Each structure stands twice: as structure tokens, then as C-alpha cells.
Short mmCIF file of C-alpha atoms in Angstrom, two decimals:
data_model
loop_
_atom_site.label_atom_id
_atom_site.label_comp_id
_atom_site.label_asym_id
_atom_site.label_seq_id
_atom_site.Cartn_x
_atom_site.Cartn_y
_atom_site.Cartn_z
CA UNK P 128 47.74 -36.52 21.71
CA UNK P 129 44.19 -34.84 21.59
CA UNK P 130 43.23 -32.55 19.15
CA UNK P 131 42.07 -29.41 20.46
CA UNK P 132 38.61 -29.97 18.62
CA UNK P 133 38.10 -33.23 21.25
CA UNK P 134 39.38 -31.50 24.20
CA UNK P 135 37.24 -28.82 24.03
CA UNK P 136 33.91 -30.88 23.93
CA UNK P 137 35.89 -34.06 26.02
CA UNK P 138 37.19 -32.04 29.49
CA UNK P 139 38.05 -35.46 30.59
CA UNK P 140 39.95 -36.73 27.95
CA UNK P 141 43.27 -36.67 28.28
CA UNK P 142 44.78 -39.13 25.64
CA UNK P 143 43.58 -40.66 22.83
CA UNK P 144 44.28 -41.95 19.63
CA UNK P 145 42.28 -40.96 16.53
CA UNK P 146 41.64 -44.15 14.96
CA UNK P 147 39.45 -42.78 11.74
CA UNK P 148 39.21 -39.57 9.98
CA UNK P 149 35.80 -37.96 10.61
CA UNK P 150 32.74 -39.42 8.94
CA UNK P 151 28.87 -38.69 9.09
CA UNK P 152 28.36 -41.83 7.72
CA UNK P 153 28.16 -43.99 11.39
CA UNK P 154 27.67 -43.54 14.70
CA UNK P 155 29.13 -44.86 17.96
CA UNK P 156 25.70 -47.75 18.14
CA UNK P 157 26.73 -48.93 14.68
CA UNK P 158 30.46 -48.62 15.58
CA UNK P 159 29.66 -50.80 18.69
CA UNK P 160 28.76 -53.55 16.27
CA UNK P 161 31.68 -53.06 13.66
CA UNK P 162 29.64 -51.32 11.23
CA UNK P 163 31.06 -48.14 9.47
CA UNK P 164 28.36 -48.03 6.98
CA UNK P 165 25.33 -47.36 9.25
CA UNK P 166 23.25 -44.57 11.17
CA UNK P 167 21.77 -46.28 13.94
CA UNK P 168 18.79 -44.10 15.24
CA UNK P 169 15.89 -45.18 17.62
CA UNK P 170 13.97 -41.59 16.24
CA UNK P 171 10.99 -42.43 13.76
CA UNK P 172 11.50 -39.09 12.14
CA UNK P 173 15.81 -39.36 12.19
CA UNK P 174 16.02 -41.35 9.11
CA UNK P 175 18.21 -43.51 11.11
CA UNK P 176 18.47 -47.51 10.97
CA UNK P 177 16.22 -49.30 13.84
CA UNK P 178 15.21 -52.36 14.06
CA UNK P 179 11.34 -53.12 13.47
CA UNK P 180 9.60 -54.63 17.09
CA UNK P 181 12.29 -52.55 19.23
CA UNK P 182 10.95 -49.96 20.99
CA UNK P 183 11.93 -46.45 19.71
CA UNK P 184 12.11 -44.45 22.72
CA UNK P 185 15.20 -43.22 23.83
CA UNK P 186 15.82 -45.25 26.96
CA UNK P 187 18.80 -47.78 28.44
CA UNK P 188 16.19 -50.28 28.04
CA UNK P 189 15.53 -49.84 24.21
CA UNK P 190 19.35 -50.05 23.89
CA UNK P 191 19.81 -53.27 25.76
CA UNK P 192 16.88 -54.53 23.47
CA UNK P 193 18.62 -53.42 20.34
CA UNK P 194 22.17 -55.13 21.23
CA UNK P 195 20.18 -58.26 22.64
CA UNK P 196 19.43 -58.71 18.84
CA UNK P 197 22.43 -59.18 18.13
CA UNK P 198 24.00 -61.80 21.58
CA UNK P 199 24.54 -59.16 24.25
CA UNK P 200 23.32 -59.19 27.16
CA UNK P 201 23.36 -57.35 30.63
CA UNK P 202 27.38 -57.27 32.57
CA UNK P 203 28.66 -56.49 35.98
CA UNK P 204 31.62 -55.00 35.05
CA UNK P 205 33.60 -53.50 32.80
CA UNK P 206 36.77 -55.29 32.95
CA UNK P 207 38.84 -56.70 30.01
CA UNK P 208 37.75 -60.92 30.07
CA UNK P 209 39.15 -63.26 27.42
CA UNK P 210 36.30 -64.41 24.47
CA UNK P 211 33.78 -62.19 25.93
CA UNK P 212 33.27 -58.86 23.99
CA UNK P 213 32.02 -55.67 26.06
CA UNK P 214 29.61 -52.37 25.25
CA UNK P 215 29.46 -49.54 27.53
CA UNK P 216 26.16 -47.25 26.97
CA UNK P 217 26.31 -44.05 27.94
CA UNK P 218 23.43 -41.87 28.86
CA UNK P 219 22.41 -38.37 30.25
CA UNK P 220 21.05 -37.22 33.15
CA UNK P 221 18.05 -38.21 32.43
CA UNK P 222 18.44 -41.65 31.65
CA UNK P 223 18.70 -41.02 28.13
CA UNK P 224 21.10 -42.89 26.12
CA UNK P 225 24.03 -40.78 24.48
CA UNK P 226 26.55 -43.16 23.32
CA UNK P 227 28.37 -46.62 23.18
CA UNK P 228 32.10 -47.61 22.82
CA UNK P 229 33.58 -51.30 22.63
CA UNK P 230 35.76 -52.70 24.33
CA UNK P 231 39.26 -53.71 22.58
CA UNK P 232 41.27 -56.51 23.86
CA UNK P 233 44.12 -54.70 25.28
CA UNK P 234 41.06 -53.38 27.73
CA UNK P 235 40.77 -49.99 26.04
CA UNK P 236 37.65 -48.94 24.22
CA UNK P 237 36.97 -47.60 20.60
CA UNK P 238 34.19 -45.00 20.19
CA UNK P 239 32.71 -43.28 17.23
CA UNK P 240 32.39 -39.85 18.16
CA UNK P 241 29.28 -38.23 16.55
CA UNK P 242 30.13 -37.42 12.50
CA UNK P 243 33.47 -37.11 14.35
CA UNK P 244 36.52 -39.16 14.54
CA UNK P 245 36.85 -42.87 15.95
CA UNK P 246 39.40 -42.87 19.00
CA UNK P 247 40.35 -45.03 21.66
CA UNK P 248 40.55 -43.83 25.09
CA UNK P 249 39.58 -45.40 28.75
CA UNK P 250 36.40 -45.78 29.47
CA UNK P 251 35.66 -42.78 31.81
CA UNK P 252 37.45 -40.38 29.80
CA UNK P 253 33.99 -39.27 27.91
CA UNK P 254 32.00 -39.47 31.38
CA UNK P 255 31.41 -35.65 32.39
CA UNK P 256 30.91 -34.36 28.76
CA UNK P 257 27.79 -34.32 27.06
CA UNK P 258 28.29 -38.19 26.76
CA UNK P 259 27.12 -38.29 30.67
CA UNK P 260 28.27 -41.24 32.56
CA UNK P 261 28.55 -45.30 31.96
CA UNK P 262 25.00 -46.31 32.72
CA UNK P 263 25.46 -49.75 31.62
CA UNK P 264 27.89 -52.57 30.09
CA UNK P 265 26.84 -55.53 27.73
CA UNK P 266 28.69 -58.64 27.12
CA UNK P 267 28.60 -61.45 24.27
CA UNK P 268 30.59 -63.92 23.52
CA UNK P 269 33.32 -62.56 21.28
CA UNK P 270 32.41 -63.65 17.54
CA UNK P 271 35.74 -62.55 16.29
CA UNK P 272 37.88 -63.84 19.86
CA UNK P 273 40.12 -65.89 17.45
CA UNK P 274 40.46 -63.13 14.46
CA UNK P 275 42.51 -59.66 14.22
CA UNK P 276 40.67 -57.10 16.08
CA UNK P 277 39.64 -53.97 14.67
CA UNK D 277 40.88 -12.45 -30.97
CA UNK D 278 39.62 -10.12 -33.67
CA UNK D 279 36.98 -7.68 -32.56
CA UNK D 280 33.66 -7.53 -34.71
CA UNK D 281 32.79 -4.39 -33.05
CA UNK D 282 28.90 -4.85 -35.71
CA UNK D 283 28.54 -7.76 -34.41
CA UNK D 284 29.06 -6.72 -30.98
CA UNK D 285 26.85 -3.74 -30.80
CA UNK D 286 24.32 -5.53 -32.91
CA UNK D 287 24.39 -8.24 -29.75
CA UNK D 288 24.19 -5.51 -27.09
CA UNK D 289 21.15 -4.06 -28.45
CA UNK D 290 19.26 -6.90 -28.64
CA UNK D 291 20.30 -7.65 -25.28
CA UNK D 292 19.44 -3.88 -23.92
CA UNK D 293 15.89 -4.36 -25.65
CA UNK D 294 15.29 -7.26 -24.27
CA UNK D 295 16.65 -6.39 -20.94
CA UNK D 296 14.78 -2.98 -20.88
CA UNK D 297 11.75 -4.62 -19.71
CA UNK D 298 10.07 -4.45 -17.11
CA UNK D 299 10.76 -7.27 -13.53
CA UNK D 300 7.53 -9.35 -14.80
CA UNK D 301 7.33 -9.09 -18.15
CA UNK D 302 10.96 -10.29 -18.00
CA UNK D 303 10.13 -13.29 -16.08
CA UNK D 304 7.13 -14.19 -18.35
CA UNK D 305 9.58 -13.82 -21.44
CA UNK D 306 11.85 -16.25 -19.82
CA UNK D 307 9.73 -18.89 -18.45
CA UNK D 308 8.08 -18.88 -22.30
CA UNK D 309 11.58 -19.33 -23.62
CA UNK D 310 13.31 -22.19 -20.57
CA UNK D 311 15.59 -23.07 -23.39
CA UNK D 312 17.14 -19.42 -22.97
CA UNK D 313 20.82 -20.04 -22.15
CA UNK D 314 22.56 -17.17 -20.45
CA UNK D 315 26.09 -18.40 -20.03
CA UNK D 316 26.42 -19.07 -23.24
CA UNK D 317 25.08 -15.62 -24.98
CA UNK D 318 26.84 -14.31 -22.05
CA UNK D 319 30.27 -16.25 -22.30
CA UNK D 320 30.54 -14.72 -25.96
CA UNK D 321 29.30 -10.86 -25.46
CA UNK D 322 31.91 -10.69 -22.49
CA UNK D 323 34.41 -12.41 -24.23
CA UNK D 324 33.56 -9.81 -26.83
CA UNK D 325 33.48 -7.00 -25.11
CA UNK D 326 36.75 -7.62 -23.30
CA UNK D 327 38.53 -6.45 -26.21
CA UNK D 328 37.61 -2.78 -25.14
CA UNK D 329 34.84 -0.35 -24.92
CA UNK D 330 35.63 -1.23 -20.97
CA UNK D 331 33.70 1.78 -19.56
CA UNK D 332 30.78 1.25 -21.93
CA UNK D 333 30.50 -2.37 -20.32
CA UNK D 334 30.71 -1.51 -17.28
CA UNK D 335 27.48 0.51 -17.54
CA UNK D 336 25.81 -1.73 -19.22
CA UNK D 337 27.09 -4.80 -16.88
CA UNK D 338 25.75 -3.13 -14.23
CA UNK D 339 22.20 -3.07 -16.02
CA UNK D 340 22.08 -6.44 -17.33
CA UNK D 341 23.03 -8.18 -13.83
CA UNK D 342 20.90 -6.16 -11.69
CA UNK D 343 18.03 -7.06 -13.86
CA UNK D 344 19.25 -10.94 -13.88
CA UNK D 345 19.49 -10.45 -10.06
CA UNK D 346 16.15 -9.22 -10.18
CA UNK D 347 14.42 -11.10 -12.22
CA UNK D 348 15.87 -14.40 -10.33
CA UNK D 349 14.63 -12.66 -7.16
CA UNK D 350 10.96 -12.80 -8.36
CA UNK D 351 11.01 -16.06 -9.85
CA UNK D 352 12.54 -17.50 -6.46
CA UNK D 353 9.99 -16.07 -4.32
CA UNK D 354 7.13 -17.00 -6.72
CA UNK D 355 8.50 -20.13 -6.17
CA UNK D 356 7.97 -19.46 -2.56
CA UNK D 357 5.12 -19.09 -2.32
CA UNK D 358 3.46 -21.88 -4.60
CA UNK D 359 6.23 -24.32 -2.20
CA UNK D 360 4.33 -22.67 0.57
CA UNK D 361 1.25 -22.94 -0.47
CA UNK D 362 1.91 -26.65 -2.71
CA UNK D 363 -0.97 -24.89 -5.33
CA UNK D 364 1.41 -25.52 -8.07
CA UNK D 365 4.18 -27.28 -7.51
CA UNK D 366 5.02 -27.98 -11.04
CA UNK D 367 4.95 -24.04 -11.67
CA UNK D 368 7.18 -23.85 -8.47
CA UNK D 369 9.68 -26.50 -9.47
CA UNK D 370 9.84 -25.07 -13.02
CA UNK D 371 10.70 -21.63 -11.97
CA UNK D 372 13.08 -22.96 -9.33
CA UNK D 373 15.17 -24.54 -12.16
CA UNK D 374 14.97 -21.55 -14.06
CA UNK D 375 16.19 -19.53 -11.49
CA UNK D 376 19.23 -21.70 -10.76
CA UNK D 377 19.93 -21.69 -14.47
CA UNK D 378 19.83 -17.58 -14.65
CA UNK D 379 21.94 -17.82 -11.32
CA UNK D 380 24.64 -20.42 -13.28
CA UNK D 381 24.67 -18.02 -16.44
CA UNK D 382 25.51 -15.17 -14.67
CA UNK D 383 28.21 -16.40 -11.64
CA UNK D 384 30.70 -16.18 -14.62
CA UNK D 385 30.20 -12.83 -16.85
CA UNK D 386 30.21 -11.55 -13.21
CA UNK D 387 33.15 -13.11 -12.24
CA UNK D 388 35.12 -11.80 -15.17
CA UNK D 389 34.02 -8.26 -14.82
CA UNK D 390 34.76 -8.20 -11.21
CA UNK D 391 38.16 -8.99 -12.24
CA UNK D 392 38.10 -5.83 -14.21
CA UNK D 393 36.20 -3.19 -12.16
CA UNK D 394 37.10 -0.47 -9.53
CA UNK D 395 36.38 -1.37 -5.72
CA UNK D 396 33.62 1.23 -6.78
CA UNK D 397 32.10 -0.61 -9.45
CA UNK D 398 32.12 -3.40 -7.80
CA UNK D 399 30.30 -2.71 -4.80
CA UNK D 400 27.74 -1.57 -7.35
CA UNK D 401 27.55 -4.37 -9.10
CA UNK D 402 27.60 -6.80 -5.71
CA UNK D 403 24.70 -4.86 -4.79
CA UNK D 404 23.01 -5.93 -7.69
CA UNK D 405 23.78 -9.85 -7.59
CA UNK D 406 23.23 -9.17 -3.32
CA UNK D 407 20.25 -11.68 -2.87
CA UNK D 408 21.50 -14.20 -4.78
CA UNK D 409 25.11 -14.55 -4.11
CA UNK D 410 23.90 -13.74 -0.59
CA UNK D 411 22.03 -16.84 -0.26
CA UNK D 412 25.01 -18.86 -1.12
CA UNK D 413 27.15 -17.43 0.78
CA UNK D 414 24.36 -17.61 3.69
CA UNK D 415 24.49 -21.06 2.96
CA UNK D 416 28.00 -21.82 3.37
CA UNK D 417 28.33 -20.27 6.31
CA UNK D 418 25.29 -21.60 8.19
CA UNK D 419 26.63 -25.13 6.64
CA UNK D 420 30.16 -24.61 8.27
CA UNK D 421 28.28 -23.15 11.23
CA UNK D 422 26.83 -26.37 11.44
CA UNK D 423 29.48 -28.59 11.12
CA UNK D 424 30.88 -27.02 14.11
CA UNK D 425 27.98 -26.84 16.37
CA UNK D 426 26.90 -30.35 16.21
CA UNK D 427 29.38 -31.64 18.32
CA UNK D 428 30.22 -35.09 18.93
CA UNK D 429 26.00 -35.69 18.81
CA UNK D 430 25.26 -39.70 18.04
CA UNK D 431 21.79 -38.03 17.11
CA UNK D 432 20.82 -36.95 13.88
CA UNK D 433 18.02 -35.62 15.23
CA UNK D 434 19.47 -33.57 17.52
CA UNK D 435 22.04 -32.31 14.91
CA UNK D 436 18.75 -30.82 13.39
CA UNK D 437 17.54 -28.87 16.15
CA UNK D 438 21.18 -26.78 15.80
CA UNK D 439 20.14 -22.93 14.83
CA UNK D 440 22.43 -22.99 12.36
CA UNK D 441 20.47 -26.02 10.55
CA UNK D 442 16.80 -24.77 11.69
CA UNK D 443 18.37 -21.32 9.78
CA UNK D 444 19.10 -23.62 6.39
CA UNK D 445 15.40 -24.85 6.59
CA UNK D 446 13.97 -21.73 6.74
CA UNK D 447 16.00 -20.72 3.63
CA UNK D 448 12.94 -22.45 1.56
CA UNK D 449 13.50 -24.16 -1.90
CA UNK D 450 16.71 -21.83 -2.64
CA UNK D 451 18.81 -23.77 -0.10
CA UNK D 452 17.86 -27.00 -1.97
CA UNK D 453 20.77 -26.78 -5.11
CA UNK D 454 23.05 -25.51 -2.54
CA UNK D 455 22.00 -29.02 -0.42
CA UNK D 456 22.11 -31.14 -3.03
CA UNK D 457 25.81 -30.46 -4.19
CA UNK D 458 26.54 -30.77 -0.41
CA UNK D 459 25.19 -34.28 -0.63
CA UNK D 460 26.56 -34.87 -3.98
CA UNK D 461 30.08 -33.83 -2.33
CA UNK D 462 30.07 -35.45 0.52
CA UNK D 463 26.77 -37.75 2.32
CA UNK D 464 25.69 -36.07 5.31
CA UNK D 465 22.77 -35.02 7.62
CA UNK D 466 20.80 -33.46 5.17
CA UNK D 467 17.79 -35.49 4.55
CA UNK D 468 15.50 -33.91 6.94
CA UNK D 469 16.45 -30.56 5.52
CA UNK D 470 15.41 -31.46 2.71
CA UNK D 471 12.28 -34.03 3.51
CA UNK D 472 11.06 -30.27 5.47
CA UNK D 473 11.35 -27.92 2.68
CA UNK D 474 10.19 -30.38 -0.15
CA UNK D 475 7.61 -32.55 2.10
CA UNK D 476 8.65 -35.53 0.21
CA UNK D 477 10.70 -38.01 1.02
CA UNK D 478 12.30 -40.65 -2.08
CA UNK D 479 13.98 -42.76 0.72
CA UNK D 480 13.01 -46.47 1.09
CA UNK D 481 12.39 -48.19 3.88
CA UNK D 482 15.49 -50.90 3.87
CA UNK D 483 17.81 -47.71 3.23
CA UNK D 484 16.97 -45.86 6.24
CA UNK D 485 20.35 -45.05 8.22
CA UNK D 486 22.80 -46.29 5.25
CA UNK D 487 23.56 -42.23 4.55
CA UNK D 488 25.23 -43.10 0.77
CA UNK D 489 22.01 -44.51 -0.21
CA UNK D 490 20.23 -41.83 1.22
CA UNK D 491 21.79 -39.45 -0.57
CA UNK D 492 22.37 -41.11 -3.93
CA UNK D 493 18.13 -41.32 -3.79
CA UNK D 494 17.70 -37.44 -3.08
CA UNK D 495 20.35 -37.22 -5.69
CA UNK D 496 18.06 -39.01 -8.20
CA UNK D 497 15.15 -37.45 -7.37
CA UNK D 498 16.23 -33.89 -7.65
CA UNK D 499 17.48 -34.83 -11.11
CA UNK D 500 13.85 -36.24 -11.81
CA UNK D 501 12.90 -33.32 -11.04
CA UNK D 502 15.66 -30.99 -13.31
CA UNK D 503 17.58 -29.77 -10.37
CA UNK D 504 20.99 -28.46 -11.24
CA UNK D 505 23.44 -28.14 -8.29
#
């Protein structure tokens, strides 16, 4: 079931489940990382959270610098494997980043939508939207593989 | 209730005397006297006056909140324009609170006449309050407006570049108690709102992108400041 909100800004997406009510406390980086208490923002002026030494333009490569911090690194594929934990980063058009949604272990993925809702969804079902298109997936090795996943 | 009808005409005329003067005399008298508490003079002469003479009050009503209306007018845009101009912000901040305490005083006298008056009487009387119960209104629905626009945006920044939000900027220092009870509500996007129309900004480093803290430090600082919201 999508709520009529969703499928008007998500052409694409044809089921999901809302996970979260909506909240303008995170965003879909911070959600990426399990955090629901976070703005992450490369923007100097966005009063978001960015790490100091990573660059702050708004490029694929800033992003893969920022989850390198914390044990990602650079995947050919976006397929479910056991203990490894997987990020897909959107971006535009023009290269730049838009969002990022994690991978669950039944192979779905869990995005934070804006100031929106959380849902889960398969992965192309936010391509075509303002979201763009999968530009690039991350992989670590899951820290939480033998705990309940959220 | 029993009616002191002395006491009550006693009341009006001091209020008609003071209120026949002129826009800036008015505002001079009140800045002199900040301690000036209008809900509470007004809670009692309404409550008063309830008790009949209805016609009477509604004439004078219309008098007394026109002049509040106006005289919160001036003070706002004097604010204005020492914001604008940062000459004298103290003088700016001052008359700021004063105006949101005149606006405070007089949301419920009005209320209760409304309540009471003609459709006639009370587009008069709406037309007198227009400005300021415009610019909440204004508020709400460029807020709403807001809400909606942004999308599913991971960018703060980009949430600020929405009309709607550029529109609540260039509302000035009236849009800030109408902000801050936002904030105080419910955290959101509204720090650089309010870092553009105050050019200050109370947030520290480590809390950058942790939106409660933001908020709860804009929250402190407008009460540093006397901000009622």
C-alpha cells in the first residue's frame, strides 16, 4: 500500500511499507547508518552534521568518503550477501548525490525519505523520481550480522 | 457577576484618554511603560462590559483595537528597520517584544467580541487587527505551504530555496515568534530562517545536524532575548 503523498512524488513506486511516521529530524545518509537522531549535510551553510577533513561538495565521491569513515567501501553489485551490509547512493543527473537506502537482509532496502516517512521498497522503485538513479553501492562487513535487524 | 457600571465607565475613560492619542505618541507612552499589560486590563473591561451596554462596546471596541493594531504596526516596522539597518538592535528587540505582547493582549478581547458582533461589525473590526492577524495567518499558510513543497528533499538546503520558505524570510523579525513556537512544537528546518533574519546564529559546533539541540539553543536564545511565542 502507498500513500498517495509517495506516489505522487515516487511514479515508480509501487509497494511499500511505511516503516516510521514522518520526521525532520534525519535523513536517508544518517538513516543509512542507523541513526534517527541526525541531519547529515555536506552544505557548510545547511546546519547539517559533516564530518571535519571530508570534502563538502556534493559529489559521489564525497559520499563514498563519508561512509569510508565509517567501513564501507566501493561494491559491484547490489545483491543480498550474508555478513556483508549494503548502501545504494543515489544521485541526479548531474552526478549529484540525492539519497541513500540500506539494504535489509531479506534483500529489500529501507530509506528515509526527506522529513518524510521511512519505507522499504526495491531498490529501483525511487530511480526516475527526483531521487535519479543508483549511481553507486557500498559494502561493509555487517556490524550487527548476528543481532535483530532494524 | 454584578455589574459596577462606575467602575466600568470610570475604566473606559481612562482607556478612551489614553487611547485618544495620537499613532506615536501612543507608542512612546508604551515603550516608557513595557510593564503595561493589556490582557489583563483588557480581560476585566470585557469581562465587564459583557454584562451589557453591547452597542456602546462595540464602538468603542472598534476604536481601541484599531489603535492596538496600529500602534503594533509602527512599532513592528520600527523594528524593521533598526533589524535592517542593525543601528539599534536593542531598541529593535525591545519593541519587537512589545509588539508581541500588545499582539497577545489583544488576540483575546478580540476573540470574545467577535463572538458577539454582526458579520458587519466584524469585518470592521478584522480590518482593524488586518496586519497583524494577517501575518499569522500568512505564516501558517506559507509554513503548511512548505511542508508540502519540500518533497522527499534529503537537503535542508534545498528545502530553503522553496518560495514558500524564501516568502517566511522575507517576513522580517515578525515571523520570528511565529518560528519559534514552530520549533518549540515540533524541531524542524528552521534554523536558517532564522540565522537570515536575526544574523546570529547560538548553534555550536558539535550540535550541528542533531535538529533537537538545534532548536532547544534558538529556543534559549530567544528567551535571552524576551521573546514570547
Amino acid at each position: 500500500m502507498v500513500s498517495e503523498h509517495l506516489r505522487e512524488l515516487f511514479p515508480n513506486l509501487d509497494q511499500c511499507d511505511e516503516t516510521s511516521p514522518r520526521d525532520p529530524l534525519y535523513n536517508c545518509f544518517a538513516w543509512a547508518l542507523r541513526l534517527d537522531d541526525t541531519w547529515v549535510e555536506p552544505r557548510e551553510y545547511a546546519d547539517g552534521y559533516w564530518p571535519e577533513g571530508v570534502s563538502r561538495e556534493l559529489k559521489i565521491e564525497s559520499f563514498v568518503a563519508f561512509f569510508s569513515l565509517h567501513g564501507f567501501s566501493i561494491c559491484g553489485n547490489s545483491s543480498y550477501e550474508e555478513g556483508l551490509e549494503k548502501i545504494a547512493v543515489y544521485a541526479d543527473r548531474n552526478g549529484a548525490p540525492t539519497h541513500a537506502a540500506r539494504q535489509l537482509p531479506n534483500g529489500k532496502w529501507t530509506s528515509k525519505l526527506g522529513a518524510l516517512e521511512d519505507v522499504t521498497h526495491e531498490l529501483d522503485a525511487l530511480a526516475g523520481s527526483d531521487y535519479g538513479e543508483v549511481r553507486v553501492i557500498l559494502k561493509r562487513t555487517n556490524p550487527f550480522a548476528n543481532l535483530v535487524q532494524s | 457577576m454584578s455589574f459596577d457600571r462606575s467602575r466600568n465607565v470610570q475604566f473606559r475613560n481612562d482607556r478612551q484618554t489614553k487611547m485618544s492619542r495620537s499613532g506615536p505618541m501612543m507608542i512612546q507612552e508604551l515603550i516608557a511603560q513595557p510593564s503595561i499589560s493589556p490582557s489583563t486590563r483588557d480581560s476585566a473591561f470585557w469581562s465587564d462590559a459583557s454584562a451589557g451596554e453591547e452597542e456602546s462596546v462595540r464602538v468603542l471596541s472598534r476604536s481601541i483595537i484599531e489603535r492596538f493594531a496600529r500602534a503594533c504596526q509602527s512599532i513592528q516596522e520600527k523594528a524593521d528597520e533598526f533589524y535592517l539597518s542593525q543601528s539599534k538592535p536593542e531598541e529593535a528587540e525591545r519593541m519587537m517584544r512589545l509588539s508581541v505582547e500588545l499582539y497577545k493582549g489583544l488576540t483575546k478581547p478580540l476573540n470574545d467580541l467577535l463572538e458577539k458582533s454582526t458579520p458587519a461589525d466584524r469585518e470592521l473590526v478584522m480590518r482593524g487587527v488586518g496586519r497583524l492577524e494577517t501575518a499569522e495567518s500568512v505564516f501558517n499558510s506559507l509554513a503548511d505551504q512548505w511542508r508540502h513543497e519540500r518533497g522527499a528533499t534529503s537537503w535542508a538546503s534545498q528545502m530553503a530555496m522553496q518560495p514558500s520558505y524564501q516568502s517566511i524570510i522575507g517576513m522580517g523579525p515578525t515571523a520570528i515568534p511565529f518560528i519559534l513556537r514552530e520549533l518549540d512544537k515540533q524541531p524542524d528546518h528552521w534554523f536558517w530562517a532564522l540565522r537570515s533574519i536575526t544574523r546570529e546564529n547560538p548553534v555550536k559546533p558539535h550540535q550541528r545536524g542533531k535538529i533537537r539541540e538545534m532548536a532547544q539553543a534558538w529556543l534559549d536564545w530567544a528567551r535571552n532575548r524576551g521573546y514570547q511565542w
